[in-house]
Coordinates of C-alpha atoms and ligand atoms in Angstrom, one line a residue:
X14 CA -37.9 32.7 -70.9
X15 CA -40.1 34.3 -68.7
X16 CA -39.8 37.6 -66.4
X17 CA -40.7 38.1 -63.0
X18 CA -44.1 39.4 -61.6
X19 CA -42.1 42.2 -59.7
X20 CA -40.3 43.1 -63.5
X21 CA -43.8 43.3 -65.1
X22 CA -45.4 45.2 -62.5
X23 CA -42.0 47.7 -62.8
X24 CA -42.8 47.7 -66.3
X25 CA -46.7 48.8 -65.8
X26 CA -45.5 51.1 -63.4
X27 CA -43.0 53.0 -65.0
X28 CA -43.1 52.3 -68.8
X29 CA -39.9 50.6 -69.5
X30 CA -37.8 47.7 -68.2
X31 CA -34.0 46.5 -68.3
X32 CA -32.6 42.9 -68.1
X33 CA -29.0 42.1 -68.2
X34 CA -29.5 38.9 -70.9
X35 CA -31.7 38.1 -73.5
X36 CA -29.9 36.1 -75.7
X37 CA -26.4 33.8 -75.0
X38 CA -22.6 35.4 -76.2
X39 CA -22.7 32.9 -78.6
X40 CA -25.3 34.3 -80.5
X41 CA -24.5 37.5 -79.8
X42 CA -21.2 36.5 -81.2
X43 CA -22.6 35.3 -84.4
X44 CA -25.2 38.0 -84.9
X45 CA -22.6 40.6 -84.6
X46 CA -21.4 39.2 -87.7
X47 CA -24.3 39.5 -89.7
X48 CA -25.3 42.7 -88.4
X49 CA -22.1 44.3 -90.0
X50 CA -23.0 42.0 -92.9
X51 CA -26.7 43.9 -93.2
X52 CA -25.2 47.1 -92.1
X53 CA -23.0 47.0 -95.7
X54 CA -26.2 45.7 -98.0
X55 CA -26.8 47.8 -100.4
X56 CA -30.1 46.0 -101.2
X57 CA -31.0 47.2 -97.8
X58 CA -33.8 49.6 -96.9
X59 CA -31.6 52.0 -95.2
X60 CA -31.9 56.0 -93.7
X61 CA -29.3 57.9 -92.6
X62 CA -29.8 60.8 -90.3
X63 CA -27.0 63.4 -90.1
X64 CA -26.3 66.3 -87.8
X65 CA -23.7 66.2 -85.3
X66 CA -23.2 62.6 -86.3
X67 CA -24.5 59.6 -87.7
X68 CA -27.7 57.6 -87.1
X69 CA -27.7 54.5 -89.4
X70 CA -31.3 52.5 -89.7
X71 CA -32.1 49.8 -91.6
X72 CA -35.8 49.3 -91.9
X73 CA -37.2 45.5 -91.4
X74 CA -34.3 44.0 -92.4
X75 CA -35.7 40.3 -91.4
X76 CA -37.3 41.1 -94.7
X77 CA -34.0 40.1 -96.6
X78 CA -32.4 38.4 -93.8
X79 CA -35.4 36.3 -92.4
X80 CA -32.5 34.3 -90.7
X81 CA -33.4 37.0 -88.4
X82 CA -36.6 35.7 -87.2
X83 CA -35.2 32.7 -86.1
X84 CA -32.3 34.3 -83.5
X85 CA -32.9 33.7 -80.1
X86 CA -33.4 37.6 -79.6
X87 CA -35.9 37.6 -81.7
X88 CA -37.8 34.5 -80.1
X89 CA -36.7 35.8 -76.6
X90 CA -38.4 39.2 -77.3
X91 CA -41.2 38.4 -78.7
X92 CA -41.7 36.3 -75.5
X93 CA -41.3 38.4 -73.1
X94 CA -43.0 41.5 -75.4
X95 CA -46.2 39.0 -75.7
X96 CA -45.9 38.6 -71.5
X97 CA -46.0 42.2 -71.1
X98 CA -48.5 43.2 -73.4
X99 CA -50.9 40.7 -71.4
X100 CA -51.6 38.2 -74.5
X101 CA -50.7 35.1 -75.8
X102 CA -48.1 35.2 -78.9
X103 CA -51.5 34.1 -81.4
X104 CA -52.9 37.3 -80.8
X105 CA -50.5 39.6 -81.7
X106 CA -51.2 42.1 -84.5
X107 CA -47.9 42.5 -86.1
X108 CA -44.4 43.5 -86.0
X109 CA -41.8 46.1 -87.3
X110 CA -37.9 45.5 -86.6
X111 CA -35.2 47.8 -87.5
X112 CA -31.2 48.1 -86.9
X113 CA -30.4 51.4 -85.4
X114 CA -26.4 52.1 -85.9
X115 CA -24.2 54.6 -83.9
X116 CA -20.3 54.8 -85.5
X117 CA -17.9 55.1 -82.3
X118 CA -17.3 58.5 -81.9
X119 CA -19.0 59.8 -84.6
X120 CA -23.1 58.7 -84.1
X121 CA -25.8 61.3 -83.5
X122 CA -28.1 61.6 -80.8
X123 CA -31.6 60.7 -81.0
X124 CA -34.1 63.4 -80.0
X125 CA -36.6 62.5 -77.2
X126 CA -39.6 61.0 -78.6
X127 CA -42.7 58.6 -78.5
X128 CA -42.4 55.6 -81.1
X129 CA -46.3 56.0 -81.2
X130 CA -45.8 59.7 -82.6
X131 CA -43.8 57.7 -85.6
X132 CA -47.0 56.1 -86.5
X133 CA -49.4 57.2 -88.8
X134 CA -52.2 54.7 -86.7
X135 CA -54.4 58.3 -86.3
X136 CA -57.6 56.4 -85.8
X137 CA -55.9 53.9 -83.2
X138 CA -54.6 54.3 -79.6
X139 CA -51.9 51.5 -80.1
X140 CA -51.1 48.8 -77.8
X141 CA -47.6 47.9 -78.6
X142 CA -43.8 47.6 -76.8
X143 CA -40.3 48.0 -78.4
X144 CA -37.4 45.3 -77.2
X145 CA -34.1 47.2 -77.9
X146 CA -31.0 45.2 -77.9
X147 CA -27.9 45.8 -78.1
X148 CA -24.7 43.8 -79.5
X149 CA -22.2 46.1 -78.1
X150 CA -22.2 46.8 -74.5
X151 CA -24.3 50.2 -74.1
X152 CA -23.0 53.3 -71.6
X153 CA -24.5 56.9 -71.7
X154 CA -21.6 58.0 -73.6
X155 CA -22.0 55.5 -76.2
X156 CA -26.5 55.7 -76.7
X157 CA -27.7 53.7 -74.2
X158 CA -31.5 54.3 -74.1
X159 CA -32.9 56.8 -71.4
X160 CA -36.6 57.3 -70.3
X161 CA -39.2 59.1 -68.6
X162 CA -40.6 56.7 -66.2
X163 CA -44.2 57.0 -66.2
X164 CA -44.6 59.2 -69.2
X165 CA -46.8 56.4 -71.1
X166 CA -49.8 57.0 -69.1
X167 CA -50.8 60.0 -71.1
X168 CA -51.3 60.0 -74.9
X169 CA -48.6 60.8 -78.0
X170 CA -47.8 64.2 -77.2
X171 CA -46.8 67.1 -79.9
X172 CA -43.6 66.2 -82.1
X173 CA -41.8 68.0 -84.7
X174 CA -40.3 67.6 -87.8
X175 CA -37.5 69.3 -89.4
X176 CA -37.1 69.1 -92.9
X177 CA -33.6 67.2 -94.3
X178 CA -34.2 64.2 -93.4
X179 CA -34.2 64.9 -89.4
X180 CA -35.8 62.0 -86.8
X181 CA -39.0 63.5 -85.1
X182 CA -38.2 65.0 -81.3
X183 CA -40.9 65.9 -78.6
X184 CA -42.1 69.7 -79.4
X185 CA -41.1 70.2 -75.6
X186 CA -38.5 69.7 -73.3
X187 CA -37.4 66.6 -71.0
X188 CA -36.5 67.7 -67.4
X189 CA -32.9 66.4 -67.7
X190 CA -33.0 65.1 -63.9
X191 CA -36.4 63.0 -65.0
X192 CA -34.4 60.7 -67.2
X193 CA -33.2 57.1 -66.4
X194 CA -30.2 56.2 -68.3
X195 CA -30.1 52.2 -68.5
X196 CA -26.6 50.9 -69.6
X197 CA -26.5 47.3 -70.6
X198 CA -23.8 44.4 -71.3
X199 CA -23.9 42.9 -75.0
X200 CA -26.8 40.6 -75.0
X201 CA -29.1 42.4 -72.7
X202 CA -31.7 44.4 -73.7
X203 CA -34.6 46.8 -72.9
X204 CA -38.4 47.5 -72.9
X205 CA -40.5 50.5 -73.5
X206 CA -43.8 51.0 -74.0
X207 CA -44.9 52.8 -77.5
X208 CA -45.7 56.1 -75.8
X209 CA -42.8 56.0 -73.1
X210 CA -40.3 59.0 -73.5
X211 CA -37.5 57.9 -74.9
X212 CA -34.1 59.5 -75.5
X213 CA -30.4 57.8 -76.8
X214 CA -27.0 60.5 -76.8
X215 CA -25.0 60.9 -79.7
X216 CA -22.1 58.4 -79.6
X217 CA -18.8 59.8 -78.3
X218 CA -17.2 56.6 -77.0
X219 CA -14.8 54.5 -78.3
X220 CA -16.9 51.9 -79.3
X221 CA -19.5 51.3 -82.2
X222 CA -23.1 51.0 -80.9
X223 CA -25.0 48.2 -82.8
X224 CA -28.6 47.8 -81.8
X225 CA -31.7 45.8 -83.0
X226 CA -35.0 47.3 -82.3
X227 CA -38.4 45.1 -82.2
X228 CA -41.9 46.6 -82.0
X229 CA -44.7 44.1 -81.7
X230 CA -48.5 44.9 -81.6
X231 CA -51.3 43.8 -80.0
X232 CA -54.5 44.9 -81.1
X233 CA -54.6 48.7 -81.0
X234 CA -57.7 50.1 -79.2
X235 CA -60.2 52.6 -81.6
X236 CA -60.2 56.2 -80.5
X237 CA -63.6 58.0 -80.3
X238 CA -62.1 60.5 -82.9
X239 CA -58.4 60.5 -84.7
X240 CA -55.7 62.5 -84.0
X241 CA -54.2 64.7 -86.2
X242 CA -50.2 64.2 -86.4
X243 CA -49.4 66.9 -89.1
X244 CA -45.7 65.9 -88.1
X245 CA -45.6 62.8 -90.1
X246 CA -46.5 63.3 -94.1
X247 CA -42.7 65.7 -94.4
X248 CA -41.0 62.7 -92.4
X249 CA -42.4 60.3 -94.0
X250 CA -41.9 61.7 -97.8
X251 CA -37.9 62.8 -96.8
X252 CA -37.2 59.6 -95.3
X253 CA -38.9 57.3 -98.2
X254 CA -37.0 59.4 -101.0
X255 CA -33.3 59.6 -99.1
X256 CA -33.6 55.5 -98.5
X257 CA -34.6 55.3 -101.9
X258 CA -31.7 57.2 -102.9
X259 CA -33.6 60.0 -104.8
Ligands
LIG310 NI1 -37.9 55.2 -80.3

């Protein structure tokens, strides 16, 4: 599987990129089936974030399942992620997957952000993409992903936390008329860049929204000095200790 010059330059340009199909409806079909399955693990490394809704994550959950690694969304992404990221599938630096659950009618938004601002990389300016892909097809009303095209050409802006287990949102607003909502069938999926803009609604459809998230990483640049992200140490002690269940 291979994308277009015309998609890759769209994704250079504007910091994301949607494709109706990554992956058959066979797969999808079987998948589906062992996402529920992960979804109910209780061996799983899981957070939930509350407020308005749910936000279910499981955190690398090829860990348990490594089944996972060998899905053809999986080896689809990581194609396409490699092609995008300019380097061959040898020199990638790593990977992070998680499941990122919305119940119908009752899942929670997820606050505009940069996945970069998530990482506590302070020395690094990364060089890495997320493939989202969904198993249920995604509308605005149900969390389909939105972005700020273009907003990846600056650096990780200012993020907040709010203690109680909260995800991190943009210290700032998003001009509402700047966003690009991109619906998808089942089986497609999109790409963002780790410092594009990035915003899902709260769930309000009818229909449960099951996603699978891959980073991957190339070989993160080193910044002349690091960047302070005094954000992350309350996220990242709430979030250990509620998935831990303490
Ligand atoms: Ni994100």
């Amino acid at each position: 599987m291979q994308l277009a010059p015309a998609e890759v330059e769209f994704f250079h340009a504007n910091g994301y990129l949607a494709i109706p199909r990554i992956t058959s409806d066979e797969e999808i079909a079987r998948f589906s089936e062992l996402y529920d399955r992960i979804l109910a693990d209780p061996r799983a490394f899981a957070v939930k974030f509350h407020g308005g809704g749910t936000l279910h994550q499981v955190m690398s959950p090829d860990l348990l399942y490594p089944e996972l690694r060998e899905t053809g969304c999986f080896r689809n992404g990581r194609a396409l992620a490699c092609q995008l990221l300019g380097i061959e599938e040898s020199e990638l630096d790593g990977f992070f997957t998680h499941m990122i659950y919305k119940p119908a009618g009752a899942g929670r938004d997820t606050p505009w952000h940069q996945d970069e601002a998530y990482w506590d990389n302070a020395a690094f300016l990364a060089h890495s993409l997320s493939v989202w892909m969904p198993l249920d097809p995604v509308t605005v009303e149900s969390g389909c992903m939105q972005f700020v095209p273009g907003s990846h050409k600056g650096d990780v802006l200012p993020h907040r936390y709010q203690p109680g287990v909260q995800p991190l949102s943009l210290d700032g607003a998003v001009e509402p008329a700047s966003a690009v909502a991109c619906p998808l069938p089942a089986g497609g999926a999109t790409f963002h860049h780790c410092r594009t803009l990035h915003y899902t609604g709260p769930n309000t459809s009818g229909v449960e929204r099951r996603a699978w998230s891959l980073a991957f990483h190339a070989k993160p640049a080193r910044r002349a000095a690091p960047v302070e992200r005094p954000w992350l140490a309350g996220f990242l002690a709430d979030t250990t200790k509620a998935a831990l269940g303490s």
